[in-house]
Amino acid sequence: MEKLDEILRTAVDLAAAAPAWLGDRRRAAAAVVEEGRLPTTSDEAWKYTSLKDISDQPYRLATAADALGFAEIDLTHFEHAGSDGPFAVIVNGHLRADLSRLDNLPSGVTLRTLASLSEAELGPLVSTLDGVESAAFSALNLATFGDGLLLDVADGASATNPIALIFVADGQAPLLSAPRIVINAGRNSSVRVIEQYLSVAGNCGLTNCVTNIELAEGACVYHHRLQDEAETSAHIGRIDAKVSSNANLHSDSVAFGGRLTRVDIEVALAGRGARCRLNGLFATHGEQHIDHHTTVDHLVGDTHSEELYRGILDGHSRGVFNGKVIVHRDAQQISARQASNNLLLSRQAEIDTKPELEIYADDVTCAHGATVGNLDEGALFYLRSRGIGNAEARALLTYAFAEQVIESIPLDSVRRAIEQRFIGHTDMSTLAQGIQP
Amino acid sequence: MLEIRNLHAEVDGNEILRGINLDIAPGETHAIMGPNGSGKSTLSHVLAGRDGYTVTAGTVHFNGKSLLELEPEERAGEGIFLAFQYPVEIAGVNNVYMLKAALNGVRAYRGEAELGAVDFLKLVKSRVKAVGLDESLLNRPVNEGFSGGEKKRNEVFQMSVLEPRLAILDETDSGLDIDALKAVAEGVNALRDAERSFIVVTHYQRLLDYIVPDHIHVLSKGRIIKSGGKELAHELEARGYDWLTSEAAA
């Protein structure tokens, strides 16, 4: 980032204004970024994703004042927030309480801004922030985050109503927004969180967000992430999750938006009986670029992971999927299944998909598979011979490909919203009248 | 209704059809028989408009319209239906949804209004009973996990909903046991009337015991080498194809 130094100077100012201990953290993180700079395509993890477009942008760090330009929010794009569900609206990285509805959080759930926390409260979270500094963008987030949210779920609390966190990137100037989310799910608690990224048309900002999810023993977290920013913006996102024994993480990462999107999801299965299910769906067209890197770390035995990512690429767009599974020595009797299926709708589209297995134990069940294909000509002819027009037949088959991920999203309202959004994004107006008869 | 004149077609540069001439009048059922590789399936696919077949000469007119210039979905709109030898399994596409899209596609082509959900379901219910398709298959993905018999029955079911003017049955008997064969034939026979025509493509005479044709044509090396009435099937059953092919070569 040519203008990186300017951003880092702002970070130093932020550090100076922060309490001493947080200031130290910020300075240390800024130093990591300054020393390591941003990754390039010679770094293995960034081989297929060039940050050149980002580097050329003269970003300015968004401040609380940048959150105020936005007068109201159009709820039509996230109907799953529903008429009765709680939601928080975060504009350019800063919570807009006036646009949010947080008086109806499920019992046992609290949502607070990181800025409102005392040192004693924020203290334990700092150690959570510690581990991820090595990745440039996590460090950059730590150095620059303007605000963040802490979602606490009490032991035993069961919150069936989803809580939506809606991040809006606003403004035509290139702003860097760095929100930070911490989700702490207490023992045997259950919570559903929707993390949705939107932007106002023409936005050319960069969202650099980090989400930490900690699941205590027996907790169950459904996390639905939807990246739907304008196709002029850039998005670097990260989820770090730690799953304790008998806890269960369900993660959906759906990405349709952004000119450049990179999402890293790292899950540590840290206790016996821990499970995770990672679903992904991305659809690109034009010049879009969407990159998912996932890592599932089986730290102990009797841990189980299942992963299904599907990509649909049209135009000159490009997709990347890298799915890493690590099974540590002595982590016996684990199971790990991973599939990456990709559909290329144009000759110019490209997908780079790579499963990466590092297995140091011997009593394991691991399976992985990656496929890349075009629409099935036989199926296309079959549909057309029945009287279905070419465009509709193609849309139907494309939808069917995505449906296999969409149908495994456990929350009806999210599933429906994604279905509609998918149809809109992939120009399937012929199907808009309803998928089911 | 259907007039095929001197039809030549190639697949990957190999000439498969070498001058087919055939006339089918409304209400008639024609069987096309012939040994493997004689061009039977190619003829079915060329009529339905599948990619990968190049017509190098000849014409096909359907109710006065030049068929070869039409897209597959337009041919369906004109009233042509191909029952596949190997019906395609389509994961993720609901059987009934596909059929509704197909029926409304055909109706739109004919300038007719879309059929509403209630009327459509009524139609489906009545037809599914008539062809004896297990109703639980309606809401499954198209042909996915269907048995061989269920797939063929599903083809006949689709045909009964779409009500084509000309149905082409491409080796519908392949892979069916005698009970499934009878059931499928019954479904087809129920659709026969004074207006609707059929082309029944088959290697064996067996199917023609149940779907009795008005005319039989024997295809060999891309040409019709013999035409006759329904009794020709029994002659072929008794004598095989060799006497005809050597007669044609002579």
XYZ file of C-alpha atoms in Angstrom:
687
model
C 0.000 0.000 0.000
C 1.726 3.115 -1.210
C -0.284 5.110 1.241
C 0.219 2.516 3.947
C 2.597 4.749 5.841
C -0.055 7.406 6.084
C -2.497 4.868 7.477
C 0.115 3.698 9.939
C 0.789 7.287 11.050
C -2.927 7.536 11.810
C -2.611 4.313 13.771
C 0.132 5.855 15.879
C -2.180 8.767 16.652
C -4.892 6.272 17.637
C -2.427 4.494 19.884
C -1.468 7.729 21.563
C -5.108 8.499 22.299
C -5.846 5.018 23.656
C -5.264 3.769 27.202
C -1.612 2.808 27.599
C -2.068 -0.973 27.402
C -4.240 -0.752 24.258
C -1.879 1.821 22.802
C 0.972 -0.641 23.205
C -1.059 -3.282 21.372
C -1.828 -0.928 18.521
C 1.767 0.204 18.207
C 3.014 -3.380 18.196
C 0.495 -4.315 15.504
C 1.421 -1.268 13.422
C 5.069 -2.284 13.699
C 4.210 -5.763 12.392
C 2.527 -4.235 9.362
C 5.285 -1.717 8.818
C 7.957 -4.372 8.900
C 6.174 -7.077 6.933
C 4.247 -4.763 4.598
C 1.318 -6.256 2.764
C 1.582 -9.675 1.163
C 2.316 -10.015 -2.540
C 1.658 -12.798 -5.016
C 5.016 -14.305 -4.117
C 3.514 -15.225 -0.742
C 2.000 -18.700 -1.080
C -1.248 -17.698 0.622
C -1.686 -14.783 -1.795
C -0.441 -16.458 -4.937
C -3.662 -15.956 -6.896
C -4.817 -12.707 -5.336
C -3.001 -9.532 -6.190
C -3.357 -6.577 -3.861
C -2.152 -4.155 -6.497
C -5.538 -2.441 -6.851
C -5.684 -1.937 -3.108
C -2.107 -0.719 -2.946
C -2.801 1.983 -5.506
C -5.719 3.463 -3.604
C -5.039 6.475 -1.372
C -7.139 5.166 1.526
C -7.904 7.288 4.540
C -8.876 5.695 7.832
C -12.594 6.169 8.542
C -13.435 8.063 11.705
C -16.599 8.243 13.768
C -17.549 11.346 11.762
C -17.522 9.257 8.560
C -20.337 7.167 9.972
C -22.734 10.109 10.002
C -23.155 10.769 6.296
C -25.585 7.963 6.103
C -29.119 9.014 6.921
C -31.167 5.886 6.799
C -30.913 2.296 5.869
C -32.913 0.470 3.271
C -34.021 -2.708 4.948
C -35.128 -4.448 1.779
C -31.730 -6.034 1.259
C -31.705 -7.840 4.550
C -35.252 -8.866 5.089
C -33.943 -11.652 7.303
C -33.381 -8.984 9.950
C -37.151 -9.268 9.890
C -39.671 -7.042 11.475
C -38.898 -8.268 14.939
C -35.259 -9.393 15.030
C -32.532 -7.331 16.652
C -29.916 -5.748 14.415
C -26.946 -3.451 14.710
C -25.981 -1.093 11.909
C -22.294 -0.271 11.684
C -21.415 2.433 9.164
C -17.785 2.690 8.087
C -16.739 0.701 11.111
C -18.704 2.684 13.704
C -21.940 1.653 15.379
C -24.945 3.806 14.559
C -27.178 3.160 17.544
C -29.876 5.410 16.059
C -30.214 3.104 13.029
C -30.023 -0.085 15.077
C -32.601 -1.976 17.067
C -31.003 -3.532 20.076
C -33.728 -3.303 22.717
C -34.999 -6.751 21.840
C -31.891 -8.886 22.163
C -32.657 -12.412 23.267
C -32.334 -12.950 26.987
C -28.811 -13.834 28.038
C -27.321 -11.925 25.099
C -25.569 -8.587 25.426
C -24.092 -6.498 22.657
C -21.679 -3.714 23.508
C -19.166 -1.630 21.630
C -15.534 -2.359 22.437
C -15.092 1.340 23.171
C -17.626 1.130 25.976
C -15.773 -1.659 27.777
C -13.638 -1.080 30.823
C -10.043 -2.221 30.796
C -11.011 -5.173 33.006
C -13.633 -6.233 30.483
C -11.555 -5.640 27.401
C -8.463 -7.133 29.023
C -9.380 -10.799 28.474
C -10.199 -10.022 24.843
C -6.728 -8.698 24.229
C -5.322 -12.178 24.522
C -7.860 -13.212 21.896
C -6.485 -10.484 19.678
C -2.925 -11.609 20.320
C -2.761 -14.756 18.285
C -3.607 -13.365 14.904
C -1.126 -10.570 14.638
C 1.106 -12.430 12.261
C -1.363 -12.029 9.430
C -0.865 -8.586 7.949
C -4.500 -7.631 7.703
C -5.345 -8.803 11.232
C -2.475 -6.733 12.507
C -3.646 -3.800 10.402
C -7.126 -4.237 11.860
C -5.749 -4.277 15.387
C -3.690 -1.177 14.692
C -6.574 0.722 13.138
C -9.938 -0.560 14.352
C -12.130 2.365 15.158
C -14.659 0.426 17.093
C -15.935 -3.056 17.492
C -18.705 -5.079 18.954
C -18.684 -7.660 21.686
C -21.526 -10.141 21.612
C -21.722 -12.074 24.838
C -23.951 -15.088 25.205
C -24.403 -16.252 28.779
C -23.889 -19.865 29.803
C -26.941 -21.901 28.912
C -28.651 -19.064 27.027
C -30.504 -20.140 23.938
C -31.091 -17.348 21.447
C -33.164 -18.685 18.585
C -33.886 -15.290 17.051
C -30.911 -14.352 14.877
C -28.914 -11.238 15.660
C -27.940 -9.329 12.538
C -24.805 -7.226 12.345
C -25.063 -5.049 9.279
C -21.913 -3.342 8.096
C -22.385 -0.550 5.615
C -19.537 0.991 3.652
C -20.569 4.503 2.703
C -18.916 7.279 0.740
C -17.343 7.820 -2.653
C -13.906 8.616 -1.218
C -11.596 5.660 -0.572
C -12.082 5.024 3.124
C -10.555 2.204 5.134
C -13.002 0.759 7.646
C -11.752 -1.698 10.223
C -14.516 -3.144 12.343
C -13.767 -5.813 14.893
C -16.263 -8.340 16.233
C -15.948 -10.630 19.200
C -18.534 -13.337 19.804
C -18.284 -15.193 23.075
C -20.683 -18.106 23.350
C -20.891 -19.400 26.916
C -21.156 -23.028 27.970
C -24.049 -24.866 26.392
C -25.359 -21.672 24.881
C -26.776 -21.344 21.433
C -26.801 -18.287 19.178
C -27.325 -17.315 15.541
C -25.460 -14.365 14.131
C -25.802 -12.832 10.697
C -22.856 -10.762 9.542
C -23.768 -8.852 6.450
C -21.570 -6.451 4.502
C -23.236 -3.918 2.253
C -22.173 -0.722 0.662
C -23.767 2.259 -0.909
C -23.531 2.260 -4.706
C -20.245 3.553 -6.049
C -18.408 3.015 -2.785
C -14.719 2.452 -3.373
C -13.653 1.818 0.186
C -11.791 -1.056 1.763
C -13.371 -3.036 4.565
C -10.819 -4.871 6.676
C -12.768 -6.764 9.285
C -11.910 -9.388 11.856
C -14.319 -11.612 13.742
C -13.284 -13.689 16.710
C -15.646 -16.431 17.795
C -15.073 -18.366 20.950
C -17.288 -21.329 21.716
C -17.157 -22.618 25.278
C -17.928 -26.276 26.012
C -21.134 -27.447 24.423
C -21.889 -24.108 22.753
C -23.531 -23.929 19.372
C -22.967 -20.983 17.044
C -24.546 -20.471 13.656
C -22.641 -17.789 11.843
C -23.963 -16.568 8.508
C -21.631 -14.262 6.660
C -22.781 -12.441 3.552
C -20.422 -10.232 1.571
C -22.596 -8.141 -0.688
C -20.719 -4.868 -1.085
C -20.710 -2.781 -4.268
C -18.572 -4.082 -7.090
C -16.355 -1.038 -6.836
C -15.195 -1.799 -3.291
C -12.636 -4.086 -1.714
C -13.099 -6.423 1.210
C -10.619 -8.327 3.346
C -12.340 -10.345 6.029
C -11.312 -12.828 8.587
C -12.932 -15.195 11.041
C -10.948 -16.842 13.800
C -12.919 -19.404 15.725
C -12.004 -21.585 18.650
C -14.317 -24.506 19.279
C -14.147 -26.167 22.701
C -15.184 -29.694 23.517
C -18.628 -30.772 22.322
C -19.208 -27.345 20.822
C -20.478 -26.921 17.292
C -19.773 -24.135 14.804
C -21.799 -23.742 11.637
C -20.329 -21.146 9.306
C -21.783 -19.938 6.022
C -19.690 -17.625 3.925
C -21.621 -16.300 0.979
C -19.973 -13.761 -1.304
C -21.500 -12.030 -4.292
C -20.142 -8.514 -3.952
C -16.953 -6.509 -4.105
C -14.417 -5.973 -6.840
C -11.857 -7.780 -4.716
C -12.849 -10.004 -1.815
C -10.646 -12.141 0.368
C -12.034 -14.089 3.293
C -9.899 -16.149 5.640
C -11.641 -18.544 7.991
C -9.575 -20.317 10.592
C -11.188 -22.781 12.928
C -9.404 -24.488 15.786
C -11.187 -27.627 16.985
C -9.680 -27.499 20.420
C -11.654 -29.967 22.535
C -12.896 -33.518 22.129
C -16.258 -33.705 20.432
C -15.805 -30.301 18.764
C -17.378 -29.994 15.339
C -17.577 -27.489 12.559
C -19.446 -27.232 9.327
C -18.131 -24.688 6.820
C -20.337 -23.797 3.886
C -19.368 -21.413 1.158
C -21.051 -20.028 -1.908
C -19.667 -17.381 -4.192
C -20.840 -16.095 -7.526
C -18.809 -13.691 -9.586
C -19.164 -11.867 -12.878
C -17.494 -9.036 -14.758
C -14.057 -8.383 -13.285
C -14.815 -9.595 -9.770
C -12.304 -11.563 -7.749
C -13.342 -13.630 -4.723
C -10.847 -15.624 -2.679
C -11.634 -17.923 0.258
C -8.916 -19.452 2.375
C -10.106 -21.803 5.085
C -8.138 -23.675 7.706
C -9.527 -26.310 10.017
C -7.123 -27.288 12.731
C -7.916 -30.618 14.403
C -5.917 -30.067 17.575
C -7.224 -33.083 19.492
C -8.875 -36.410 18.809
C -12.593 -36.982 18.248
C -13.063 -33.735 16.359
C -15.039 -33.487 13.157
C -15.185 -31.082 10.265
C -17.254 -30.903 7.146
C -16.807 -28.351 4.407
C -18.641 -27.597 1.173
C -17.681 -24.645 -1.027
C -19.231 -23.908 -4.365
C -18.240 -21.199 -6.805
C -20.001 -19.955 -9.910
C -17.883 -17.802 -12.166
C -18.956 -15.795 -15.161
C -17.463 -13.042 -17.330
C -13.774 -12.351 -16.757
C -14.042 -13.031 -13.054
C -11.756 -15.130 -10.945
C -12.255 -17.256 -7.882
C -9.849 -18.844 -5.445
C -10.486 -21.555 -2.885
C -7.814 -22.941 -0.623
C -8.977 -25.369 2.011
C -6.443 -26.494 4.542
C -7.026 -29.266 7.042
C -4.459 -29.950 9.714
C -4.625 -33.058 11.883
C -2.128 -32.956 14.700
C -0.153 -35.903 15.984
C -2.230 -37.814 18.543
C -5.432 -36.266 17.219
C -6.872 -39.716 16.524
C -10.349 -40.669 15.438
C -11.106 -37.462 13.699
C -13.103 -37.039 10.543
C -12.637 -34.303 7.971
C -14.532 -34.002 4.749
C -14.055 -31.246 2.231
C -15.476 -30.532 -1.194
C -14.905 -27.630 -3.552
C -17.085 -27.605 -6.660
C -16.891 -24.914 -9.245
C -18.935 -23.980 -12.247
C -17.421 -21.893 -15.018
C -20.026 -20.070 -17.087
C -17.632 -18.348 -19.459
C -14.377 -19.174 -21.178
C -12.659 -16.165 -19.637
C -13.548 -17.008 -16.037
C -10.977 -18.746 -13.875
C -10.936 -20.716 -10.637
C -7.927 -21.822 -8.660
C -8.921 -24.437 -6.132
C -6.619 -26.334 -3.857
C -7.242 -28.718 -0.992
C -4.339 -28.868 1.407
C -4.131 -31.709 3.917
C -1.530 -31.979 6.618
C -2.133 -35.163 8.551
C 0.166 -36.278 11.345
C -2.139 -38.872 12.956
C -2.986 -42.305 11.552
C -6.484 -43.183 12.756
C -8.357 -40.580 10.741
C -11.096 -40.394 8.124
C -10.320 -37.660 5.640
C -11.829 -37.035 2.251
C -11.491 -34.157 -0.109
C -12.382 -33.392 -3.656
C -12.266 -30.482 -6.029
C -14.179 -30.216 -9.276
C -14.317 -27.617 -12.019
C -16.835 -27.878 -14.810
C -19.207 -26.213 -17.205
C -22.961 -26.518 -17.410
C -23.853 -30.030 -18.478
C -24.705 -29.946 -22.197
C -26.848 -33.064 -21.899
C -28.950 -31.561 -19.129
C -29.223 -28.293 -21.040
C -30.533 -30.061 -24.148
C -32.924 -32.122 -22.052
C -34.501 -28.985 -20.566
C -34.621 -27.160 -23.905
C -36.181 -30.144 -25.640
C -38.999 -29.844 -23.108
C -39.687 -26.271 -24.178
C -37.597 -24.328 -21.665
C -35.709 -21.457 -23.319
C -31.925 -21.464 -23.412
C -31.471 -18.619 -20.918
C -33.935 -20.097 -18.473
C -32.468 -23.584 -18.811
C -28.993 -22.235 -18.066
C -30.328 -20.277 -15.102
C -32.146 -23.333 -13.799
C -29.013 -25.489 -13.919
C -26.872 -22.756 -12.389
C -29.365 -22.292 -9.621
C -29.470 -26.044 -9.059
C -25.711 -26.034 -8.597
C -25.916 -23.329 -5.941
C -29.003 -24.846 -4.343
C -27.012 -27.661 -2.863
C -25.188 -25.181 -0.643
C -28.178 -22.931 -0.088
C -30.400 -25.783 1.080
C -27.978 -26.626 3.864
C -28.293 -23.166 5.414
C -30.274 -23.960 8.536
C -32.117 -20.665 8.896
C -35.161 -20.206 6.623
C -35.063 -16.435 6.482
C -31.352 -16.343 5.631
C -31.786 -19.095 3.087
C -34.596 -17.215 1.354
C -32.696 -13.931 1.364
C -29.639 -15.592 -0.138
C -31.753 -17.378 -2.717
C -33.274 -14.089 -3.868
C -29.952 -12.293 -3.815
C -28.323 -15.087 -5.782
C -31.022 -14.916 -8.429
C -30.591 -11.142 -8.683
C -26.799 -11.294 -8.822
C -26.633 -13.945 -11.492
C -29.302 -12.239 -13.604
C -31.851 -14.985 -13.328
C -34.898 -12.820 -13.696
C -36.655 -15.718 -15.389
C -36.558 -17.601 -12.114
C -37.580 -14.722 -9.916
C -41.204 -15.796 -9.884
C -40.411 -18.551 -7.476
C -38.129 -21.487 -7.315
C -40.589 -23.941 -5.963
C -43.827 -24.720 -7.790
C -47.456 -33.334 -40.741
C -43.782 -34.324 -40.910
C -41.945 -34.391 -44.235
C -38.331 -35.464 -44.308
C -36.606 -35.083 -47.677
C -33.151 -36.389 -48.546
C -31.835 -35.729 -45.022
C -28.068 -36.013 -44.613
C -26.352 -35.423 -41.270
C -22.860 -35.737 -39.836
C -21.426 -36.202 -36.373
C -17.777 -35.185 -35.974
C -17.299 -35.284 -39.726
C -18.750 -38.797 -40.122
C -21.817 -39.023 -42.274
C -24.473 -40.894 -40.309
C -27.691 -40.059 -42.169
C -27.375 -40.482 -45.930
C -30.623 -39.408 -47.488
C -33.662 -40.128 -45.334
C -37.122 -39.664 -46.843
C -40.135 -40.037 -44.607
C -43.706 -38.740 -44.467
C -45.841 -38.953 -41.374
C -49.508 -37.974 -41.379
C -51.483 -36.872 -38.299
C -52.496 -39.760 -36.052
C -49.977 -42.194 -37.528
C -47.448 -44.224 -35.601
C -44.241 -45.081 -37.427
C -41.626 -47.440 -36.096
C -37.989 -46.972 -37.073
C -36.044 -50.178 -36.662
C -32.534 -51.125 -37.523
C -29.295 -52.568 -36.290
C -26.961 -50.706 -33.947
C -25.187 -47.842 -35.642
C -27.771 -47.508 -38.400
C -28.549 -43.883 -37.460
C -31.788 -44.360 -35.490
C -30.776 -42.230 -32.518
C -29.102 -39.660 -34.749
C -32.393 -39.192 -36.576
C -34.207 -38.667 -33.237
C -31.657 -36.106 -32.084
C -31.565 -34.250 -35.389
C -35.348 -33.914 -35.273
C -35.206 -32.607 -31.689
C -32.374 -30.191 -32.512
C -29.458 -31.423 -30.469
C -26.099 -29.644 -30.862
C -23.275 -31.580 -32.414
C -25.231 -32.881 -35.403
C -24.614 -31.099 -38.680
C -27.260 -31.355 -41.345
C -25.379 -31.262 -44.640
C -28.308 -31.662 -47.011
C -32.053 -32.105 -47.129
C -35.089 -30.563 -45.489
C -37.492 -31.328 -42.684
C -40.875 -29.664 -42.595
C -43.240 -29.911 -39.674
C -46.759 -28.661 -40.353
C -45.322 -26.593 -43.167
C -42.524 -25.016 -41.110
C -38.864 -25.654 -41.773
C -37.861 -27.486 -38.605
C -34.088 -27.415 -38.968
C -33.916 -23.657 -38.445
C -35.608 -23.823 -35.057
C -34.005 -24.040 -31.606
C -34.846 -27.128 -29.534
C -37.266 -25.165 -27.333
C -38.994 -23.763 -30.437
C -39.441 -27.273 -31.793
C -41.008 -28.195 -28.444
C -43.262 -25.182 -28.891
C -44.271 -26.470 -32.321
C -45.271 -29.716 -30.656
C -42.295 -32.043 -30.917
C -41.352 -34.158 -27.915
C -38.368 -36.465 -27.611
C -38.532 -39.224 -25.009
C -34.861 -39.904 -24.265
C -33.184 -43.263 -24.402
C -31.185 -42.159 -21.369
C -33.223 -39.540 -19.487
C -30.827 -37.066 -17.885
C -30.515 -36.839 -14.109
C -30.520 -33.225 -12.999
C -29.552 -32.712 -9.357
C -31.136 -29.709 -7.711
C -33.936 -29.214 -10.253
C -37.300 -30.259 -8.950
C -39.256 -32.519 -11.320
C -42.524 -30.616 -11.076
C -40.823 -27.247 -11.249
C -39.096 -28.264 -14.452
C -42.359 -29.455 -15.914
C -44.115 -26.227 -15.030
C -41.348 -24.194 -16.646
C -41.580 -26.458 -19.695
C -45.350 -26.253 -20.010
C -45.364 -22.494 -19.613
C -42.472 -22.214 -22.072
C -44.461 -24.128 -24.639
C -47.624 -22.136 -23.915
C -45.744 -18.836 -24.193
C -44.388 -19.966 -27.575
C -47.931 -20.591 -28.737
C -49.117 -17.252 -27.411
C -51.179 -18.885 -24.679
C -51.419 -17.561 -21.135
C -49.379 -19.180 -18.372
C -51.148 -21.883 -16.462
C -51.694 -20.873 -12.842
C -50.339 -22.977 -9.976
C -53.727 -24.468 -9.094
C -54.644 -25.513 -12.632
C -51.142 -26.835 -13.198
C -51.237 -29.013 -10.102
C -54.662 -30.310 -11.066
C -53.306 -31.298 -14.465
C -50.244 -32.940 -12.917
C -52.337 -34.954 -10.474
C -54.580 -36.320 -13.170
C -51.712 -37.245 -15.511
C -49.503 -38.772 -12.857
C -52.293 -41.203 -12.052
C -52.903 -41.983 -15.709
C -49.307 -43.044 -16.365
C -48.884 -44.734 -12.989
C -45.881 -42.710 -11.861
C -45.198 -42.844 -8.130
C -46.419 -39.463 -6.868
C -43.521 -39.124 -4.462
C -41.206 -38.777 -7.465
C -42.840 -35.506 -8.470
C -40.991 -33.432 -5.932
C -37.665 -35.154 -6.348
C -34.842 -33.796 -8.494
C -35.385 -34.689 -12.156
C -34.683 -38.410 -12.641
C -32.151 -38.441 -9.810
C -32.074 -41.850 -8.187
C -34.984 -43.062 -10.331
C -34.926 -46.676 -11.467
C -34.740 -47.372 -15.201
C -38.489 -47.971 -15.323
C -39.265 -44.839 -13.310
C -37.170 -42.722 -15.654
C -39.028 -43.974 -18.726
C -42.352 -43.569 -16.988
C -41.337 -40.028 -16.111
C -40.705 -39.377 -19.809
C -44.192 -40.598 -20.659
C -45.611 -38.536 -17.802
C -43.915 -35.392 -19.126
C -45.240 -36.219 -22.561
C -48.770 -36.546 -21.216
C -48.564 -33.110 -19.596
C -46.957 -31.378 -22.586
C -49.351 -33.023 -25.101
C -47.085 -32.932 -28.160
C -48.285 -33.302 -31.748
C -45.387 -35.560 -32.593
C -43.683 -37.695 -29.987
C -40.398 -39.420 -30.747
C -39.650 -42.391 -28.500
C -35.925 -43.097 -28.688
C -35.311 -46.732 -27.676
C -37.811 -46.332 -24.879
C -37.723 -50.107 -24.376
C -34.004 -50.273 -23.620
C -33.254 -51.519 -20.154
C -36.877 -52.255 -19.245
C -38.227 -55.539 -17.965
C -41.476 -56.771 -19.460
C -43.731 -55.285 -16.769
C -42.150 -51.860 -17.014
C -42.313 -52.112 -20.788
C -46.026 -52.903 -20.703
C -46.700 -50.040 -18.308
C -44.812 -47.551 -20.465
C -46.555 -48.810 -23.611
C -49.927 -48.440 -21.928
C -49.103 -44.847 -21.063
C -48.135 -44.175 -24.673
C -51.202 -45.896 -26.103
C -53.442 -43.778 -23.893
C -52.038 -40.719 -25.669
C -52.659 -41.991 -29.179
C -55.451 -40.228 -31.031
C -56.438 -39.120 -34.513
C -54.218 -36.010 -34.385
C -51.110 -37.088 -32.501
C -48.314 -38.883 -34.316
C -45.512 -41.049 -32.981
C -42.093 -42.141 -34.118
C -41.077 -45.247 -32.203
C -37.366 -45.951 -32.509
C -36.389 -49.417 -31.422
C -33.905 -52.160 -32.046
C -36.287 -54.934 -31.067
C -39.695 -55.999 -32.232
C -40.787 -56.600 -28.627
C -41.958 -53.029 -27.960
C -44.075 -53.122 -31.131
C -46.190 -55.920 -29.659
C -47.464 -53.332 -27.221
C -47.280 -50.149 -29.256
C -48.570 -51.391 -32.569
C -47.360 -49.139 -35.413
C -49.086 -48.274 -38.678
C -45.817 -48.358 -40.598
C -42.393 -49.820 -40.047
C -39.183 -48.540 -41.630
C -35.856 -50.284 -41.514
C -32.843 -48.022 -41.274
C -29.422 -49.207 -42.318
C -26.279 -47.161 -42.864
C -28.263 -43.967 -42.730
C -30.946 -44.876 -45.278
C -34.406 -46.405 -45.096
C -33.927 -49.681 -46.922
C -37.340 -51.187 -46.363
C -40.786 -49.942 -45.400
C -43.856 -51.987 -44.651
C -46.774 -52.602 -42.357
C -46.749 -53.911 -38.791
C -46.167 -57.481 -40.027
C -42.632 -56.460 -41.066
C -41.655 -56.480 -37.396
C -42.335 -60.194 -37.126
C -40.391 -60.908 -40.243
C -37.451 -59.024 -38.805
C -37.842 -60.889 -35.547
C -37.703 -64.188 -37.411
C -35.004 -63.371 -39.943
C -32.887 -60.631 -38.348
C -31.571 -57.640 -40.268
C -28.913 -59.346 -42.357
C -31.117 -60.438 -45.260
C -32.273 -56.836 -45.682
C -28.880 -55.232 -45.425
C -27.354 -57.658 -47.913
C -30.375 -57.183 -50.205
C -29.857 -53.413 -49.987
C -26.165 -53.745 -50.709
C -26.799 -55.933 -53.735
